[in-house]
Coordinates of N, CA, C and O in Angstrom, one line a residue:
M153 N 0.9 -1.2 0.0 CA -0.1 0.0 0.0 C 0.9 1.2 0.0 O 1.9 1.3 0.7
S154 N 0.6 2.2 -0.9 CA 1.4 3.4 -0.9 C 1.2 4.2 0.3 O 0.2 4.2 1.0
T155 N 2.1 5.1 0.5 CA 2.0 6.0 1.7 C 0.8 7.1 1.5 O 0.2 7.3 2.5
L156 N 0.6 7.5 0.4 CA -0.5 8.4 0.1 C -1.9 7.8 0.5 O -2.7 8.4 1.1
S157 N -2.0 6.6 -0.1 CA -3.4 6.0 0.1 C -3.5 5.7 1.7 O -4.7 5.9 2.2
R158 N -2.5 5.2 2.4 CA -2.6 5.0 3.7 C -2.9 6.3 4.5 O -3.7 6.3 5.4
T159 N -2.2 7.3 4.2 CA -2.4 8.6 4.8 C -3.9 9.1 4.6 O -4.5 9.5 5.6
K160 N -4.4 8.9 3.4 CA -5.8 9.2 3.1 C -6.8 8.4 4.0 O -7.7 9.0 4.6
R161 N -6.4 7.1 4.2 CA -7.3 6.2 5.0 C -7.2 6.7 6.4 O -8.3 6.8 7.1
V162 N -6.1 7.0 7.0 CA -5.9 7.4 8.3 C -6.7 8.7 8.6 O -7.4 8.8 9.6
I163 N -6.5 9.7 7.7 CA -7.2 11.0 7.9 C -8.6 10.7 7.8 O -9.4 11.4 8.6
S164 N -9.1 10.0 7.0 CA -10.6 9.7 6.8 C -11.1 9.0 8.1 O -12.2 9.4 8.7
L165 N -10.3 8.1 8.6 CA -10.7 7.4 9.9 C -10.7 8.4 11.1 O -11.7 8.3 11.9
I166 N -9.8 9.2 11.1 CA -9.7 10.2 12.2 C -11.0 11.1 12.1 O -11.6 11.4 13.1
W167 N -11.4 11.6 10.9 CA -12.5 12.4 10.7 C -13.8 11.7 11.1 O -14.7 12.3 11.7
L168 N -13.9 10.5 10.7 CA -15.1 9.7 11.0 C -15.2 9.5 12.5 O -16.3 9.6 13.2
M169 N -14.1 9.3 13.2 CA -14.1 9.1 14.7 C -14.5 10.4 15.3 O -15.3 10.4 16.3
A170 N -14.0 11.5 14.8 CA -14.2 12.9 15.4 C -15.8 13.1 15.2 O -16.5 13.7 16.1
L171 N -16.4 12.8 14.0 CA -17.8 13.1 13.9 C -18.6 12.2 14.7 O -19.6 12.6 15.2
A172 N -18.2 10.9 14.9 CA -19.0 10.0 15.8 C -18.9 10.6 17.2 O -19.8 10.4 18.0
A173 N -17.8 11.1 17.6 CA -17.7 11.6 19.0 C -18.4 12.9 19.2 O -19.0 13.2 20.3
A174 N -18.6 13.7 18.1 CA -19.3 14.9 18.2 C -20.9 14.8 18.0 O -21.6 15.6 18.4
A175 N -21.3 13.7 17.5 CA -22.7 13.5 17.2 C -23.6 13.7 18.4 O -24.7 14.4 18.3
P176 N -23.3 13.0 19.6 CA -24.1 13.1 20.7 C -24.3 14.6 21.2 O -25.4 15.0 21.6
F177 N -23.3 15.5 21.1 CA -23.4 16.8 21.4 C -24.4 17.5 20.5 O -25.1 18.4 20.9
A178 N -24.3 17.3 19.3 CA -25.3 17.9 18.2 C -26.7 17.5 18.6 O -27.6 18.4 18.3
H179 N -26.9 16.3 19.2 CA -28.3 16.0 19.6 C -28.8 16.8 20.7 O -30.0 17.2 20.7
F180 N -28.0 17.2 21.6 CA -28.4 17.9 22.8 C -28.4 19.5 22.7 O -29.1 20.1 23.3
L181 N -27.5 20.0 21.8 CA -27.3 21.4 21.7 C -28.5 22.0 20.9 O -29.0 21.4 20.0
R182 N -29.0 23.3 21.3 CA -30.0 23.9 20.6 C -29.6 25.5 20.5 O -28.8 25.9 21.2
I183 N -30.4 26.1 19.5 CA -30.2 27.6 19.5 C -31.1 28.2 20.6 O -32.3 28.0 20.6
V184 N -30.4 28.9 21.5 CA -31.1 29.4 22.6 C -31.0 31.0 22.6 O -30.0 31.5 22.2
H185 N -32.2 31.7 23.0 CA -32.3 33.1 22.9 C -32.4 33.5 24.4 O -33.0 32.9 25.1
L186 N -31.8 34.7 24.6 CA -32.1 35.4 25.9 C -33.4 36.2 25.8 O -33.8 36.5 24.7
D187 N -34.1 36.3 26.9 CA -35.3 37.1 27.0 C -35.1 38.5 27.5 O -34.1 38.7 28.2
Y188 N -35.9 39.4 27.0 CA -35.9 40.8 27.4 C -36.2 40.7 29.0 O -37.0 40.0 29.4
P189 N -35.4 41.5 29.8 CA -35.7 41.5 31.2 C -37.2 41.7 31.6 O -37.8 42.6 31.1
G190 N -37.8 40.8 32.4 CA -39.1 40.9 32.9 C -40.2 40.4 31.9 O -41.3 40.5 32.2
T191 N -39.7 39.8 30.8 CA -40.7 39.3 29.7 C -40.3 38.0 29.3 O -39.2 37.5 29.7
T192 N -41.1 37.4 28.4 CA -40.8 36.1 27.8 C -40.5 36.3 26.4 O -40.5 35.4 25.7
V193 N -40.2 37.6 25.9 CA -40.0 37.9 24.6 C -38.6 37.7 24.3 O -37.6 38.3 25.0
A194 N -38.2 36.9 23.2 CA -36.8 36.6 22.9 C -36.1 37.7 22.3 O -36.7 38.4 21.5
I195 N -34.8 37.9 22.7 CA -34.1 38.9 21.9 C -33.4 38.2 20.7 O -32.6 37.4 20.8
P196 N -33.8 38.6 19.4 CA -33.3 37.8 18.3 C -31.8 37.9 18.1 O -31.2 36.9 17.7
E197 N -31.1 39.0 18.5 CA -29.7 39.1 18.3 C -28.9 38.3 19.4 O -27.7 38.2 19.3
S198 N -29.6 37.7 20.3 CA -28.9 37.0 21.4 C -28.8 35.5 21.1 O -28.4 34.7 21.9
A199 N -29.1 35.1 19.9 CA -29.1 33.6 19.4 C -27.7 33.0 19.7 O -26.7 33.6 19.3
N200 N -27.6 31.9 20.4 CA -26.4 31.2 20.5 C -26.7 29.7 20.7 O -27.7 29.3 21.0
C201 N -25.6 28.9 20.3 CA -25.8 27.4 20.4 C -25.4 27.0 21.7 O -24.1 27.2 22.2
N202 N -26.3 26.4 22.5 CA -26.0 26.2 23.9 C -26.9 25.0 24.4 O -27.8 24.6 23.7
I203 N -26.7 24.6 25.5 CA -27.6 23.5 26.2 C -28.7 24.2 26.8 O -28.6 25.0 27.6
P204 N -30.0 23.9 26.4 CA -31.1 24.5 27.0 C -31.2 24.1 28.4 O -30.7 23.1 28.9
T205 N -31.7 25.1 29.2 CA -31.7 24.9 30.7 C -32.3 23.6 31.2 O -31.8 23.0 32.1
G206 N -33.4 23.2 30.6 CA -34.0 22.0 31.0 C -33.3 20.6 30.7 O -33.6 19.6 31.2
R207 N -32.2 20.8 29.8 CA -31.5 19.5 29.5 C -30.2 19.4 30.0 O -29.4 18.5 29.7
V208 N -29.8 20.2 31.0 CA -28.4 20.2 31.6 C -28.2 18.9 32.3 O -27.2 18.2 32.2
D209 N -29.3 18.4 33.0 CA -29.2 17.1 33.7 C -29.0 15.9 32.8 O -28.2 15.0 33.1
E210 N -29.6 15.9 31.7 CA -29.4 14.9 30.7 C -28.1 14.9 30.0 O -27.5 13.9 29.6
M211 N -27.5 16.1 30.0 CA -26.2 16.3 29.3 C -25.0 16.0 30.3 O -24.0 15.7 29.8
S212 N -25.2 15.9 31.6 CA -24.1 15.7 32.4 C -23.4 14.4 32.2 O -22.1 14.3 32.3
W213 N -24.1 13.3 31.9 CA -23.6 12.0 31.7 C -22.6 12.1 30.4 O -21.5 11.4 30.4
L214 N -23.1 12.8 29.5 CA -22.3 12.9 28.2 C -21.0 13.6 28.4 O -19.9 13.3 28.0
L215 N -21.1 14.7 29.2 CA -19.9 15.5 29.6 C -18.9 14.6 30.4 O -17.6 14.7 30.2
I216 N -19.4 13.8 31.3 CA -18.5 12.9 32.1 C -17.9 11.9 31.3 O -16.6 11.7 31.3
I217 N -18.6 11.3 30.3 CA -18.1 10.3 29.5 C -17.0 10.8 28.5 O -15.9 10.3 28.4
S218 N -17.4 11.9 27.9 CA -16.5 12.5 26.9 C -15.2 13.0 27.5 O -14.1 13.0 27.0
S219 N -15.3 13.6 28.7 CA -14.1 14.1 29.4 C -13.1 12.9 29.8 O -11.9 12.9 29.8
S220 N -13.8 11.8 30.2 CA -13.1 10.6 30.6 C -12.4 10.0 29.3 O -11.1 9.7 29.3
I221 N -13.1 9.9 28.2 CA -12.4 9.3 27.0 C -11.5 10.2 26.4 O -10.4 9.7 26.0
F222 N -11.7 11.5 26.3 CA -10.9 12.4 25.5 C -9.8 13.2 26.2 O -9.1 13.8 25.7
F223 N -9.9 13.1 27.7 CA -8.9 13.8 28.4 C -8.3 12.9 29.4 O -7.0 12.7 29.5
I224 N -9.0 12.2 30.3 CA -8.4 11.4 31.4 C -7.7 10.2 30.9 O -6.6 9.9 31.3
L225 N -8.3 9.5 29.9 CA -7.6 8.3 29.4 C -6.4 8.5 28.7 O -5.4 7.9 29.0
P226 N -6.4 9.6 27.7 CA -5.1 9.9 27.1 C -4.1 10.4 28.1 O -2.8 10.1 28.0
L227 N -4.5 11.2 29.1 CA -3.6 11.7 30.1 C -2.9 10.6 30.9 O -1.7 10.6 31.1
T228 N -3.6 9.5 31.3 CA -3.2 8.4 32.0 C -2.2 7.6 31.1 O -1.1 7.3 31.5
V229 N -2.6 7.3 29.9 CA -1.7 6.5 28.9 C -0.4 7.3 28.7 O 0.7 6.6 28.8
L230 N -0.4 8.6 28.5 CA 0.8 9.3 28.2 C 1.7 9.4 29.5 O 2.9 9.2 29.3
S231 N 1.1 9.6 30.5 CA 1.9 9.6 31.7 C 2.5 8.3 32.0 O 3.8 8.2 32.4
V232 N 1.8 7.2 31.9 CA 2.4 5.8 32.1 C 3.6 5.6 31.2 O 4.6 5.1 31.5
L233 N 3.4 5.9 29.8 CA 4.3 5.8 28.8 C 5.6 6.6 29.1 O 6.7 6.0 28.9
Y234 N 5.4 7.8 29.4 CA 6.6 8.7 29.8 C 7.3 8.2 31.0 O 8.6 8.2 31.0
I235 N 6.6 7.7 32.0 CA 7.3 7.2 33.1 C 8.0 5.9 32.8 O 9.2 5.7 33.3
R236 N 7.5 5.0 32.0 CA 8.2 3.8 31.6 C 9.5 4.2 30.8 O 10.5 3.6 31.0
I237 N 9.3 5.2 29.9 CA 10.5 5.7 29.2 C 11.6 6.1 30.1 O 12.8 5.8 30.0
A238 N 11.2 7.0 31.2 CA 12.2 7.5 32.0 C 12.8 6.3 32.8 O 14.0 6.4 33.1
V239 N 12.0 5.4 33.3 CA 12.5 4.3 34.1 C 13.5 3.5 33.3 O 14.7 3.1 33.7
T240 N 13.2 3.2 32.0 CA 14.0 2.5 31.1 C 15.4 3.2 30.8 O 16.5 2.6 30.9
L241 N 15.3 4.5 30.6 CA 16.5 5.4 30.4 C 17.4 5.3 31.7 O 18.6 5.3 31.7
N242 N 16.7 5.5 32.8 CA 17.5 5.5 34.1 C 18.2 4.2 34.4 O 19.4 4.3 34.6
R243 N 17.6 3.1 34.2 CA 18.2 1.8 34.3 C 19.4 1.6 33.3 O 20.4 1.1 33.6
S244 N 19.1 2.1 32.0 CA 20.1 2.0 31.0 C 21.4 2.9 31.3 O 22.5 2.4 31.2
A245 N 21.1 4.0 31.9 CA 22.2 4.9 32.4 C 23.0 4.3 33.5 O 24.2 4.3 33.6
H246 N 22.3 3.6 34.5 CA 22.9 2.9 35.6 C 23.8 1.7 35.1 O 24.9 1.5 35.6
R247 N 23.2 1.0 34.1 CA 23.9 -0.2 33.6 C 25.1 0.3 32.7 O 26.3 -0.3 32.9
F248 N 25.0 1.4 32.1 CA 26.2 2.0 31.3 C 27.2 2.4 32.3 O 28.4 2.1 32.1
D249 N 26.9 3.0 33.4 CA 27.9 3.5 34.4 C 28.6 2.3 35.0 O 29.8 2.2 35.1
L250 N 27.9 1.2 35.2 CA 28.5 0.0 35.9 C 29.4 -0.7 34.9 O 30.6 -1.1 35.2
E251 N 29.0 -0.7 33.7 CA 29.9 -1.2 32.6 C 31.2 -0.6 32.4 O 32.3 -1.0 32.3
Q252 N 31.1 0.8 32.5 CA 32.2 1.7 32.2 C 33.1 1.5 33.5 O 34.4 1.6 33.4
M253 N 32.6 1.4 34.6 CA 33.4 1.2 35.9 C 34.1 0.0 35.8 O 35.4 -0.2 36.2
R254 N 33.5 -1.2 35.4 CA 34.2 -2.5 35.2 C 35.3 -2.4 34.2 O 36.3 -3.1 34.4
M255 N 35.1 -1.6 33.2 CA 36.1 -1.6 32.1 C 37.3 -0.7 32.4 O 38.2 -0.6 31.8
G256 N 37.1 0.1 33.5 CA 38.1 1.0 34.0 C 38.1 2.4 33.2 O 39.0 3.1 33.3
S257 N 37.1 2.7 32.4 CA 37.1 3.8 31.6 C 36.1 4.8 32.1 O 35.6 5.7 31.3
S258 N 35.8 4.8 33.4 CA 34.9 5.7 34.0 C 35.3 7.1 33.9 O 34.5 8.1 34.2
T259 N 36.6 7.3 33.8 CA 37.0 8.7 33.9 C 37.1 9.4 32.5 O 37.3 10.6 32.4
S260 N 36.6 8.6 31.5 CA 36.5 9.3 30.2 C 35.5 10.4 30.1 O 34.4 10.2 30.6
E261 N 35.8 11.4 29.5 CA 34.9 12.6 29.5 C 33.6 12.3 28.7 O 32.6 12.8 29.0
S262 N 33.9 11.6 27.5 CA 32.6 11.3 26.7 C 31.7 10.4 27.5 O 30.5 10.5 27.3
C263 N 32.2 9.5 28.3 CA 31.3 8.5 29.1 C 30.6 9.3 30.1 O 29.4 9.1 30.3
R264 N 31.2 10.3 30.8 CA 30.5 11.1 31.7 C 29.4 12.0 31.0 O 28.4 12.2 31.7
A265 N 29.8 12.6 29.9 CA 28.9 13.4 29.3 C 27.6 12.6 28.8 O 26.4 13.1 29.0
Q266 N 27.9 11.4 28.3 CA 26.7 10.6 27.9 C 25.9 10.1 29.1 O 24.6 10.3 29.1
S267 N 26.4 9.8 30.2 CA 25.7 9.5 31.4 C 25.0 10.7 31.9 O 23.8 10.5 32.3
Q268 N 25.6 11.9 32.0 CA 24.9 13.0 32.5 C 23.8 13.4 31.5 O 22.7 13.8 32.1
S269 N 23.9 13.2 30.2 CA 22.9 13.6 29.3 C 21.7 12.6 29.5 O 20.5 13.1 29.5
R270 N 21.9 11.4 29.7 CA 20.8 10.4 30.1 C 20.1 10.8 31.3 O 18.8 10.8 31.3
R271 N 20.8 11.2 32.3 CA 20.2 11.6 33.6 C 19.4 12.8 33.4 O 18.3 12.9 34.0
S272 N 19.8 13.8 32.7 CA 19.0 15.0 32.4 C 17.8 14.7 31.6 O 16.7 15.2 32.0
I273 N 17.9 13.8 30.7 CA 16.7 13.4 30.0 C 15.6 12.7 31.0 O 14.4 13.0 30.9
V274 N 16.1 11.9 31.8 CA 15.2 11.2 32.7 C 14.6 12.2 33.7 O 13.3 12.2 33.9
R275 N 15.4 13.1 34.2 CA 14.8 14.2 35.0 C 13.7 15.1 34.3 O 12.7 15.4 34.8
M276 N 14.0 15.3 33.0 CA 13.1 16.1 32.2 C 11.7 15.4 32.0 O 10.7 15.9 32.1
L277 N 11.9 14.0 31.8 CA 10.6 13.2 31.6 C 9.8 13.1 32.9 O 8.7 13.2 32.9
Y278 N 10.7 13.0 34.0 CA 9.8 13.0 35.2 C 9.1 14.3 35.5 O 8.0 14.3 36.0
T279 N 9.8 15.4 35.3 CA 9.3 16.7 35.4 C 8.0 16.9 34.6 O 7.0 17.4 35.0
W280 N 8.2 16.5 33.4 CA 7.2 16.6 32.4 C 5.9 15.9 32.8 O 4.7 16.3 32.8
A281 N 6.1 14.6 33.2 CA 4.9 13.8 33.6 C 4.3 14.4 34.8 O 3.1 14.3 35.0
G282 N 5.1 14.9 35.9 CA 4.6 15.5 37.0 C 3.8 16.7 36.6 O 2.7 17.0 37.2
E283 N 4.2 17.6 35.7 CA 3.6 18.8 35.4 C 2.3 18.4 34.7 O 1.2 19.1 34.8
F284 N 2.3 17.4 33.8 CA 1.2 16.9 33.1 C 0.0 16.5 34.1 O -1.1 16.8 33.9
K285 N 0.5 15.8 35.1 CA -0.5 15.4 36.2 C -1.1 16.5 36.9 O -2.3 16.7 37.2
V286 N -0.2 17.6 37.3 CA -0.7 18.7 38.0 C -1.6 19.5 37.2 O -2.6 20.0 37.7
A287 N -1.3 19.7 36.0 CA -2.3 20.5 35.1 C -3.6 19.8 34.9 O -4.6 20.4 34.5
D288 N -3.7 18.6 35.2 CA -4.9 17.8 35.2 C -5.9 18.4 36.2 O -7.0 18.7 36.2

């Protein structure tokens, strides 16, 4: 399969999934008008697409499910993956240090630089995962 046809299929699938995810919201949303104060006469210029007052309770389950699927689940998956990457890099750096010490070349400047670089990447990943959780 060519790259272009695969790309078109993936983009089409993403659009179909986005439309399927947005369809329930389209069912609940309506054009709502504000009323003139003290009357039941609608202000024509105040039209907006919103949840009607009487349907907020019906809509709450949809908001909970959509926020779980589209925010909490990806947040959790990304956090777990980044932590696993950091743990793997950390272990790799420690193994690399031990091997260099056994070989007697731990004083090499390039070895120290590589080890320091790995440690700073691990710290960055831990920091990023922590900030990602805090922003939740």
